[in-house]
XYZ file of N, CA and C in Angstrom:
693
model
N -18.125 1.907 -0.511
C -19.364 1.428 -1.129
C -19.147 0.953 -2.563
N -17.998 1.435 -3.261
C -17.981 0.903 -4.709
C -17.576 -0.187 -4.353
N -16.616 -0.165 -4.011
C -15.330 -1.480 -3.586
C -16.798 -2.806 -3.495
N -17.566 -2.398 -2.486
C -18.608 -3.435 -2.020
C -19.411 -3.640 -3.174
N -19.967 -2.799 -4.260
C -20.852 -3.174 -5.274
C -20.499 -3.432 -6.107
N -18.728 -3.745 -6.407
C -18.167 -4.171 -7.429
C -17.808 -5.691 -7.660
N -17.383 -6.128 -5.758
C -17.564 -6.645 -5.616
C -18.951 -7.630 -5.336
N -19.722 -7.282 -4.982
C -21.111 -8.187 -5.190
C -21.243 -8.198 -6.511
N -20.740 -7.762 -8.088
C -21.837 -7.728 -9.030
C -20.377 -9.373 -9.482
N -19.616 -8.698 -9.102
C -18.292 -10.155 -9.616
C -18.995 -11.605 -9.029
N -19.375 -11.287 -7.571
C -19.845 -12.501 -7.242
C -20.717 -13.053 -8.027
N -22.248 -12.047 -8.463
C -23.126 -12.915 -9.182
C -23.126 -13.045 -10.429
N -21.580 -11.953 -10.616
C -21.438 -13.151 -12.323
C -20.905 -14.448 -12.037
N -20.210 -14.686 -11.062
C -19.391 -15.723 -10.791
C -20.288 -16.814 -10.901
N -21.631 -17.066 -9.845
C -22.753 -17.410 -9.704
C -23.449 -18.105 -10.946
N -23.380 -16.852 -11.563
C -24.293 -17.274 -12.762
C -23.616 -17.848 -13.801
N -22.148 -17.610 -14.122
C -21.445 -18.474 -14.865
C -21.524 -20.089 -14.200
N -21.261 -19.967 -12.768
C -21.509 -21.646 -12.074
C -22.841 -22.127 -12.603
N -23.764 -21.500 -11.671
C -25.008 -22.297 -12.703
C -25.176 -22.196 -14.604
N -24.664 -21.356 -15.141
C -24.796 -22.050 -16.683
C -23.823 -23.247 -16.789
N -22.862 -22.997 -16.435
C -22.278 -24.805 -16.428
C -22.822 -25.847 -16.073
N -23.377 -25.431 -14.789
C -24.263 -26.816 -14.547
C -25.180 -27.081 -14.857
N -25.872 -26.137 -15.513
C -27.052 -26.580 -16.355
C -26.517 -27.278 -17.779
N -25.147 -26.601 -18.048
C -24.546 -27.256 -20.136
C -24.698 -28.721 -19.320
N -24.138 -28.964 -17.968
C -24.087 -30.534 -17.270
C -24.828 -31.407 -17.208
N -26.023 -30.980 -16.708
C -27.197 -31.512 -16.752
C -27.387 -32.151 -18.271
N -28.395 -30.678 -19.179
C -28.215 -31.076 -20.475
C -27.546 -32.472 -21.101
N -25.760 -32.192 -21.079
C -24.943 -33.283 -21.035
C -25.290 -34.496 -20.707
N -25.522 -34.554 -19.405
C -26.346 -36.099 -18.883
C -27.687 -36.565 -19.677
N -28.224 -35.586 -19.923
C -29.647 -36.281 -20.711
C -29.147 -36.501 -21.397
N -28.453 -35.687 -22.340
C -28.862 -36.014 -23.776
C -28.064 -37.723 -23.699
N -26.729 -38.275 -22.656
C -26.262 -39.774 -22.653
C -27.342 -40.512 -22.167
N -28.483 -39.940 -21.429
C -29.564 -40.747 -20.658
C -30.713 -41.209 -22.095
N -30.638 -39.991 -22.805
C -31.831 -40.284 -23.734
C -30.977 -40.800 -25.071
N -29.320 -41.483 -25.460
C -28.918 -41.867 -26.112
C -28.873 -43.413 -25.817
N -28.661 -43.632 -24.133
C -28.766 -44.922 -23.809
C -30.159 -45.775 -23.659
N -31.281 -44.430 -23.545
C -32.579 -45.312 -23.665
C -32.898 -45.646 -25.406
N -32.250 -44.545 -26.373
C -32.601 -44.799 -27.555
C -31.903 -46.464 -28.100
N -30.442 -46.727 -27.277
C -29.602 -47.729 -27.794
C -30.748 -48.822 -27.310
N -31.224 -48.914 -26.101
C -32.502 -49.942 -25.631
C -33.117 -50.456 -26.218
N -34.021 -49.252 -26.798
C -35.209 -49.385 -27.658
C -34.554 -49.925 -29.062
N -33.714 -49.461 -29.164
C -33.559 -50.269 -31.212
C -32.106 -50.933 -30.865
N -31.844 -51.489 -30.289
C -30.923 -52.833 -30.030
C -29.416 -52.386 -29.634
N -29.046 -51.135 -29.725
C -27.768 -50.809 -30.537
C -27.371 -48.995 -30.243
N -26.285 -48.844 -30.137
C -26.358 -47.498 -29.705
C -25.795 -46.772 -30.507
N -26.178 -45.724 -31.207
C -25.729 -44.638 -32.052
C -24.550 -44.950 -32.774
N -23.450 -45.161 -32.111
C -21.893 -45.466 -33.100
C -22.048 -47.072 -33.524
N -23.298 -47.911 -33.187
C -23.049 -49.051 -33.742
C -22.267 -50.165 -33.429
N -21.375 -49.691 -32.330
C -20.325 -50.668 -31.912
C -21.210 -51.794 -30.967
N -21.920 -51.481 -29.938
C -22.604 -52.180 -29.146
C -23.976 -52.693 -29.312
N -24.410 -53.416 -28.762
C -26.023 -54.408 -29.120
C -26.553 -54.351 -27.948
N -27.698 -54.345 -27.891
C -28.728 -54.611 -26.793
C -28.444 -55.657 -25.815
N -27.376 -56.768 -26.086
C -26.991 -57.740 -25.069
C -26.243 -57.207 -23.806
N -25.633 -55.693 -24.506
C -24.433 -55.754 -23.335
C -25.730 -54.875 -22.244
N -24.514 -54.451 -21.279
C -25.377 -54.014 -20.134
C -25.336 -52.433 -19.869
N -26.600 -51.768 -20.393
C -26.731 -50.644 -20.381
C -25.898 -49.544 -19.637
N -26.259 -49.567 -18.402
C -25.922 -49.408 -16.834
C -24.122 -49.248 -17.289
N -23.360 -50.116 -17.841
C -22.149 -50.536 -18.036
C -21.610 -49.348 -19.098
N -22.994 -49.500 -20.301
C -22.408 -48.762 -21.511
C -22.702 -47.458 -21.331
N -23.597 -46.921 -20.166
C -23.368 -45.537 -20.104
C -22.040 -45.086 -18.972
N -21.163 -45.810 -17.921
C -20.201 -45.533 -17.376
C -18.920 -45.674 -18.453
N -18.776 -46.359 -19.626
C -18.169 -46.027 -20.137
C -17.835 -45.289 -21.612
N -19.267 -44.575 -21.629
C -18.992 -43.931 -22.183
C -18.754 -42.159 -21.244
N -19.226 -42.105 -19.649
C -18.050 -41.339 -18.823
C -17.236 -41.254 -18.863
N -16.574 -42.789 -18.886
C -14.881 -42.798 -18.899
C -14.668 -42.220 -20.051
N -14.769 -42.901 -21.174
C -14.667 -42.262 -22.733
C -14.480 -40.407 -22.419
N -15.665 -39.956 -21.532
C -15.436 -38.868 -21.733
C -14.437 -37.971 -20.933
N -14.087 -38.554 -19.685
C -13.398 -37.998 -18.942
C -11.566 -38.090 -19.345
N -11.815 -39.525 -20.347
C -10.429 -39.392 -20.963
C -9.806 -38.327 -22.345
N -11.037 -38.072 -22.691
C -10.871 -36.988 -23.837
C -11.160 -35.226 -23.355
N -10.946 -35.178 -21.986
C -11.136 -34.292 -21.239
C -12.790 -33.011 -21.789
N -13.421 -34.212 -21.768
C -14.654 -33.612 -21.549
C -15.745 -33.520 -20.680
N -15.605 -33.964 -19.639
C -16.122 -34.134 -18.275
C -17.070 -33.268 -18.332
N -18.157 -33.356 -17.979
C -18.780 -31.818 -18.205
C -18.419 -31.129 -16.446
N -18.462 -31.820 -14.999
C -18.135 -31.011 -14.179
C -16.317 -31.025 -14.171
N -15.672 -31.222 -14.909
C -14.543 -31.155 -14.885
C -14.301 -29.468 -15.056
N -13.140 -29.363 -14.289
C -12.598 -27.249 -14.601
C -13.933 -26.338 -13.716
N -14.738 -26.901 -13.024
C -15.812 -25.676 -12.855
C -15.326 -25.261 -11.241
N -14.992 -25.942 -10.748
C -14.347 -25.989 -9.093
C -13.167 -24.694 -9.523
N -12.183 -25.208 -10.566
C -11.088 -24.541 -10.553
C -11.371 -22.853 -11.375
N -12.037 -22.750 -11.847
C -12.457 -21.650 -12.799
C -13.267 -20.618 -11.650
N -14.033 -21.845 -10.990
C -14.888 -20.439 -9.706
C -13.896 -19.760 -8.865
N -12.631 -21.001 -8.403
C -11.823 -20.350 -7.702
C -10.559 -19.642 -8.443
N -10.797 -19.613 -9.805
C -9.830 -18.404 -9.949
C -10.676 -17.125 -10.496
N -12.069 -17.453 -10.847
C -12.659 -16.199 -10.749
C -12.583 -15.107 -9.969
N -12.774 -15.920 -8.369
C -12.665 -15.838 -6.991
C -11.367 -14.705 -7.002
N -10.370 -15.427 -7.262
C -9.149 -15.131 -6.739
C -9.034 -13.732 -7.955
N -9.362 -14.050 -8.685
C -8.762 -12.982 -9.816
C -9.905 -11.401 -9.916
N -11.163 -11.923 -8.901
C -11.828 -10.390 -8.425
C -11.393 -10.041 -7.214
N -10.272 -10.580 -6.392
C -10.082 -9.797 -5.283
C -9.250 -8.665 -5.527
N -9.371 -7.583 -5.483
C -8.942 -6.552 -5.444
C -7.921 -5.789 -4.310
N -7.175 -5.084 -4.472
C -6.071 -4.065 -3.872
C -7.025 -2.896 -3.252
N -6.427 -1.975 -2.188
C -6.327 -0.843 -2.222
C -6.578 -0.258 -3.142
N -7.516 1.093 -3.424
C -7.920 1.610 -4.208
C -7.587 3.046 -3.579
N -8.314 3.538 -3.029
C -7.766 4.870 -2.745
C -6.893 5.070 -1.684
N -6.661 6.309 -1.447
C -5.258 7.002 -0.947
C -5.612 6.591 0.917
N -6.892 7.127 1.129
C -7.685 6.282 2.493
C -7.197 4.871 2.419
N -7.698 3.960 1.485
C -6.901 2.371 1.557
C -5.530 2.144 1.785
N -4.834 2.654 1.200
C -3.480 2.311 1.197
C -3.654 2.535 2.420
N -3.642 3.631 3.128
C -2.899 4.352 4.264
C -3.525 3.534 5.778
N -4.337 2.673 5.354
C -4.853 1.495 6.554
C -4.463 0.133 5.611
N -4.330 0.153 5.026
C -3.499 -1.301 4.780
C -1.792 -0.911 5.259
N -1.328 0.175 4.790
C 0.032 0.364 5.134
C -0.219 0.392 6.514
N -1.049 0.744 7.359
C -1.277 0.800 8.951
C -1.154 -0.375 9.226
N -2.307 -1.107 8.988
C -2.250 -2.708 9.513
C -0.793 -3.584 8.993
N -0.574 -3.041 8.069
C 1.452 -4.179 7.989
C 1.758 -3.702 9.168
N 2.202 -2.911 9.814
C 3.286 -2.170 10.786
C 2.545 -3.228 11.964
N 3.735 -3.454 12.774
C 3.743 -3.900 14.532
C 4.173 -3.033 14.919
N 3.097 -2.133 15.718
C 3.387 -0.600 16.522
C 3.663 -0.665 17.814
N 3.850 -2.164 18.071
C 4.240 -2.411 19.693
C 5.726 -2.758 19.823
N 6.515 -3.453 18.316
C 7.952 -4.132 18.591
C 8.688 -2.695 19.090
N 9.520 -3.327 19.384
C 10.845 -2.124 20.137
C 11.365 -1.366 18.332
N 11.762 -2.030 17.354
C 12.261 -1.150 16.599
C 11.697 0.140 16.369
N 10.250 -0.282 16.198
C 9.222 0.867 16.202
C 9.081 1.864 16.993
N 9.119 1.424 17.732
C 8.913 2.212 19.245
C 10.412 2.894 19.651
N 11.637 2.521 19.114
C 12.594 3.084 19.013
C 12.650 4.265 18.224
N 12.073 4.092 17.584
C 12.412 4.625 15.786
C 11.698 5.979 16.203
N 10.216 6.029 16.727
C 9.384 6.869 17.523
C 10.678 7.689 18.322
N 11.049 7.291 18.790
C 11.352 7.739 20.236
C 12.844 8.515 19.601
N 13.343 8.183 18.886
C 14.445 9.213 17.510
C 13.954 9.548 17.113
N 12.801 10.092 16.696
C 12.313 11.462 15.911
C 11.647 11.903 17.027
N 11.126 11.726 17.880
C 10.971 12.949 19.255
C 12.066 13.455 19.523
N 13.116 13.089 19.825
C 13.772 13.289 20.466
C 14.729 14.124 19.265
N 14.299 13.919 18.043
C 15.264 15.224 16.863
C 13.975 16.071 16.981
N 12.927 16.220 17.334
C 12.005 17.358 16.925
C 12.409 18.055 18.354
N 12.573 17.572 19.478
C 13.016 18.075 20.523
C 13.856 19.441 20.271
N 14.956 18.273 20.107
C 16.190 19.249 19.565
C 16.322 20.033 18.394
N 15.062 20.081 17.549
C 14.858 20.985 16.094
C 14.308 22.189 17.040
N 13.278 22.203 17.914
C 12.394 23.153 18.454
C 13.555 23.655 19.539
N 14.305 23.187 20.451
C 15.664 23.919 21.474
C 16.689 24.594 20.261
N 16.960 24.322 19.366
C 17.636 25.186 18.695
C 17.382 25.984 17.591
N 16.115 26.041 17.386
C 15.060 27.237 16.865
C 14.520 28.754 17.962
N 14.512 28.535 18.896
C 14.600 28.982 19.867
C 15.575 30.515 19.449
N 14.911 31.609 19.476
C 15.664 32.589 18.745
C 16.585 33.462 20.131
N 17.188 33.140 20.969
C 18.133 33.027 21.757
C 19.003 31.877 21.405
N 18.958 31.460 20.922
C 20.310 30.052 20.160
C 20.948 30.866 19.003
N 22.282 30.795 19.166
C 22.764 31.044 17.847
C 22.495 30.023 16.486
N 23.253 30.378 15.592
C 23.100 29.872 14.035
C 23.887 28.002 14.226
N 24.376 28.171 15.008
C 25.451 27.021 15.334
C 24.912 25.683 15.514
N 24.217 25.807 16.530
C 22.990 24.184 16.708
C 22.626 24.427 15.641
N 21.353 24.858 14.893
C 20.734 24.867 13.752
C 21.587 23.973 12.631
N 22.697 24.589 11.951
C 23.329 24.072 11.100
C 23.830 22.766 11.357
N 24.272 22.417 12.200
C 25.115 20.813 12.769
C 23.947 20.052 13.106
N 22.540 20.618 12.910
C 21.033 19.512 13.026
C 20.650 19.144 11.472
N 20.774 20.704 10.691
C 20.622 20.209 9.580
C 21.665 19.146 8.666
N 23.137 19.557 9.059
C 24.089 18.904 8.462
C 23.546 16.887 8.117
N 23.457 16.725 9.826
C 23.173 15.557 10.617
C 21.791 14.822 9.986
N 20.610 16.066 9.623
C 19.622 15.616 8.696
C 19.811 15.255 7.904
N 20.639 15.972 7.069
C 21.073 15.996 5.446
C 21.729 14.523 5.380
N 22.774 14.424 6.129
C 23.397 12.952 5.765
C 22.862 11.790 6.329
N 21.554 11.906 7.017
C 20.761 10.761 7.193
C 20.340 10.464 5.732
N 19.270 11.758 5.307
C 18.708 11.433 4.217
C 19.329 11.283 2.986
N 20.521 11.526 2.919
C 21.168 10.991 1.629
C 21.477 9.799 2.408
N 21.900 9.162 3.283
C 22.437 7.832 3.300
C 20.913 6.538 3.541
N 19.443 7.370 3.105
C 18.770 6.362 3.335
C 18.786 5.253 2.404
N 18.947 5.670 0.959
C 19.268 4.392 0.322
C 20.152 3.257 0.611
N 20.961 3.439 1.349
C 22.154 2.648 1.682
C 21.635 2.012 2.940
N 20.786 2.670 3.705
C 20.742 2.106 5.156
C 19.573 0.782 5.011
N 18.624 1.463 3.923
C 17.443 0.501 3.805
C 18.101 -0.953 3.030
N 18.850 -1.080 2.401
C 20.279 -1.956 1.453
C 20.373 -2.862 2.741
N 21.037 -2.329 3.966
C 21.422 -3.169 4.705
C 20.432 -3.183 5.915
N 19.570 -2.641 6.071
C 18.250 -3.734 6.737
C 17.609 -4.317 6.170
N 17.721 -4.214 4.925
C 16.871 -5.160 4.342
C 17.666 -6.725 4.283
N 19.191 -6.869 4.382
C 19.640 -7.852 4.613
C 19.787 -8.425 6.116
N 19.847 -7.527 6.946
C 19.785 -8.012 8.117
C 18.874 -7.504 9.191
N 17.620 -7.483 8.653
C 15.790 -6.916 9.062
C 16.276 -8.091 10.727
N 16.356 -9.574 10.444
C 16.351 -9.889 11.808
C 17.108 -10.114 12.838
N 17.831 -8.907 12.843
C 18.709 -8.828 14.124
C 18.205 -8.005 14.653
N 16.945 -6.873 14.251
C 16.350 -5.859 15.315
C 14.727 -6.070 15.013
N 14.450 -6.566 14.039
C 12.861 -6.504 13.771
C 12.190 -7.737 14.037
N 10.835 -7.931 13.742
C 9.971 -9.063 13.268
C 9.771 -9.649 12.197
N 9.565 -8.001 11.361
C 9.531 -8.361 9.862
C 10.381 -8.028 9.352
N 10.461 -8.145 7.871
C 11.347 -7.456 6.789
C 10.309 -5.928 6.437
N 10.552 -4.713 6.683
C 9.807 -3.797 6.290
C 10.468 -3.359 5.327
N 11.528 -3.340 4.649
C 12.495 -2.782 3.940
C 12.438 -3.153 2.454
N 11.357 -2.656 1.707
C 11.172 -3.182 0.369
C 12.601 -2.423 -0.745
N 12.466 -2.809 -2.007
C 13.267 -2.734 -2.579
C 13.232 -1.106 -3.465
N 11.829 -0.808 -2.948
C 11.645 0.681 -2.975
C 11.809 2.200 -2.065
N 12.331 1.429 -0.863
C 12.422 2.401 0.166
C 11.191 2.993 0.444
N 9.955 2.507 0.196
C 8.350 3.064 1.197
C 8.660 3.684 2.792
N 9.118 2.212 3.641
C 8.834 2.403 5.041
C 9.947 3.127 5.704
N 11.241 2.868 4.807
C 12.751 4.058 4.721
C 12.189 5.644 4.697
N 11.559 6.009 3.465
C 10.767 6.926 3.107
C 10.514 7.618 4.610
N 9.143 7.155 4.448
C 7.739 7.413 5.166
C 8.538 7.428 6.995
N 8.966 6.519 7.238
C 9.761 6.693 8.858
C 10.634 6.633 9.285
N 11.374 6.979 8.191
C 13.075 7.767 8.178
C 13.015 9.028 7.964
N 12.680 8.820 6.337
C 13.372 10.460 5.768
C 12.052 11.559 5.716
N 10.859 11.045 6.087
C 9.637 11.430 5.827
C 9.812 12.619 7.406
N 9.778 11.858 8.636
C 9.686 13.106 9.478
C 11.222 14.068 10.117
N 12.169 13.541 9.349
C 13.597 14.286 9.296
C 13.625 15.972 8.260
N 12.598 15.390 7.308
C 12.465 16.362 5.970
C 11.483 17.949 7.084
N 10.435 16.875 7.535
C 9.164 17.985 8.026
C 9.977 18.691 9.456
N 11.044 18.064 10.243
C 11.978 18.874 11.359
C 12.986 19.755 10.577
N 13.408 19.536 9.068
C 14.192 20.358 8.708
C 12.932 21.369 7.972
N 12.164 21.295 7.627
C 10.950 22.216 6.928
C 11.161 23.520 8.052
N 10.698 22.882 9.381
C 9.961 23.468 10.419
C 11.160 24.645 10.746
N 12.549 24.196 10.602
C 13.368 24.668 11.170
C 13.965 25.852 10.353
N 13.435 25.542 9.065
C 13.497 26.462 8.116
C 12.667 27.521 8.107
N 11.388 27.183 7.934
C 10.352 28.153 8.470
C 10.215 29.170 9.210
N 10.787 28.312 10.712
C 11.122 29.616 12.120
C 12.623 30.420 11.562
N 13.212 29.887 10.982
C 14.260 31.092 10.417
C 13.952 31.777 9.487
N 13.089 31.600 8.968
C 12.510 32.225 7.817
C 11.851 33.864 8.180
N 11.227 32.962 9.494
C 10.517 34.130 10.257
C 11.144 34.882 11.186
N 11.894 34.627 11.515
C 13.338 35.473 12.730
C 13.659 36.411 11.218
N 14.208 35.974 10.586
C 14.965 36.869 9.573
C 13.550 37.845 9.295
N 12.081 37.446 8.816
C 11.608 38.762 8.290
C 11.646 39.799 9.727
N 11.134 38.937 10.563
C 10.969 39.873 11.578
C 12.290 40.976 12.003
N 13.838 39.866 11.843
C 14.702 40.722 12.007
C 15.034 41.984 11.283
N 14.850 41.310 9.744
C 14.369 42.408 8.548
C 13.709 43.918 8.593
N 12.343 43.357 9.263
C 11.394 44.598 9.879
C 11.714 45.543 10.484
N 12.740 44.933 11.892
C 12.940 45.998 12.723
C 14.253 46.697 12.821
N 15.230 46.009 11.247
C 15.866 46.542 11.349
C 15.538 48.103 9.797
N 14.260 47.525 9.452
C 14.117 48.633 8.484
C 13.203 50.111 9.082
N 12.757 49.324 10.570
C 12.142 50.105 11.846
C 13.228 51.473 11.982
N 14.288 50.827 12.533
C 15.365 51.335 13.035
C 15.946 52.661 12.096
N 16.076 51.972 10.943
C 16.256 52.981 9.756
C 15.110 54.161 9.729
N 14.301 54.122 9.695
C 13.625 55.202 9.316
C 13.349 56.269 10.617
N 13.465 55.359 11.431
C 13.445 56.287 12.889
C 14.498 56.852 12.780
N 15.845 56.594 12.425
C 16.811 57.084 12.125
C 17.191 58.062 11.225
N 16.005 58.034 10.049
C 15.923 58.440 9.096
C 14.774 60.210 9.549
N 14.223 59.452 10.426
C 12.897 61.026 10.649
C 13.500 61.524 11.653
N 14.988 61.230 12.615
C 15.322 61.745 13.697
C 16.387 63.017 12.835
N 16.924 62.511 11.838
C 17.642 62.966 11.718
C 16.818 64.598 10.552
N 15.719 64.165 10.000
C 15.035 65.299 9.129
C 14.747 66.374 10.072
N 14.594 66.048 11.456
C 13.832 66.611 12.884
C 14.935 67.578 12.694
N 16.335 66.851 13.122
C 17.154 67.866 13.393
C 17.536 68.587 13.023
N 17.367 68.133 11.305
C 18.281 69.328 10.481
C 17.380 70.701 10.041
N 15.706 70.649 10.037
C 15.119 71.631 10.490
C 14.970 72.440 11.275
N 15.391 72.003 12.937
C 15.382 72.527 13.763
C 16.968 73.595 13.953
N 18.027 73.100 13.767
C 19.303 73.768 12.711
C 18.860 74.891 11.944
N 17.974 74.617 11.007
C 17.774 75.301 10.085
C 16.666 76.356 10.496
């Protein structure tokens, strides 16, 4: 709703700057209409150069020309000024909602790269969640993260060379000189499979933690049992 009332108030300045020009225009024209009826009436027109013989009609087109050569036109620049008004209130993305549907609408979510690209991060979250799996040893885990790790350090380098050769697998060039779409659908869901994978070990260990501090104290009250009962 701002976006929309910011835009409408640009338009009717735009508007209203057009019509004060064309009204300075108007103006403009009289005041040559009521200089050429004054040259009529008293023989002769204001600068004196011309007489009532020549032909009115004549001496007001050139004094147009006159004006259009000293770049005073009065509709001269008003075409070009609306359209860079125009151009210079269109506005960007504004909030974090905008971006994230303008960054939507760039993407072709149907080409194969895409749909590839999809289909490699299923297929690593697959294999993040089979070797999280607390019957897996430590072994998968580490050789997923390794494999993460040197994706995401080598994304700068990878986005380098799609960005030079975007059309041997794509449509577009997505590969800006900032790494966004590198980012966001490379290293963006590699980071959240190594998060995840961290997490569930995070939680094996307290839990392992727990029951092995379980163990202890049962160990710990079996053994107070006995030495009373001794005693």
């Amino acid at each position: 709703r701002t976006l929309r009332r910011t835009m409408a108030a640009e338009t009717e300045g735009i508007f209203a700057r057009l019509a004060n020009e064309v009204l300075e225009a108007a103006e403009h024209i009289v005041t040559r209409v009521d200089e050429g009826v004054a040259a009529i009436m008293h023989g002769k027109l204001p600068d004196g150069s011309r007489n009532i013989d020549s032909d009115p009609a004549a001496d007001l087109d050139d004094d147009f020309v006159m004006d259009e050569d000293l770049g005073g036109s009065p509709l001269e620049g008003i075409a070009e000024s609306v359209i860079g008004d125009i151009m210079g209130g269109q506005v960007g993305p504004q909030t974090p909602m905008e971006h994230f549907h303008a960054f939507r609408s760039a993407i072709n979510w149907t080409e194969p790269f895409i749909l590839y690209l999809m289909a490699f991060h299923a297929i690593v979250f697959v294999l993040c969640m089979w070797a999280s799996r607390p019957s897996r040893s430590l072994v998968p885990r580490v050789v997923i993260m390794i494999c993460v790790g040197i994706l995401v350090r080598s994304a700068e380098r990878l986005n380098t060379y799609a960005a030079q050769n975007w059309e041997a697998f794509s449509t577009q060039n997505y590969f800006d000189s900032k790494g966004v779409f590198m980012g966001i659908f490379l290293c963006g869901p590699l980071l959240v499979d190594s998060f995840l994978m961290l997490v569930i070990f995070l939680r094996e260990a307290s839990q392992l933690l727990v029951q092995v501090k379980t163990a202890e104290l049962k160990r710990k009250k079996a053994k107070t049992e006995e030495s009373k009962k001794n005693n």
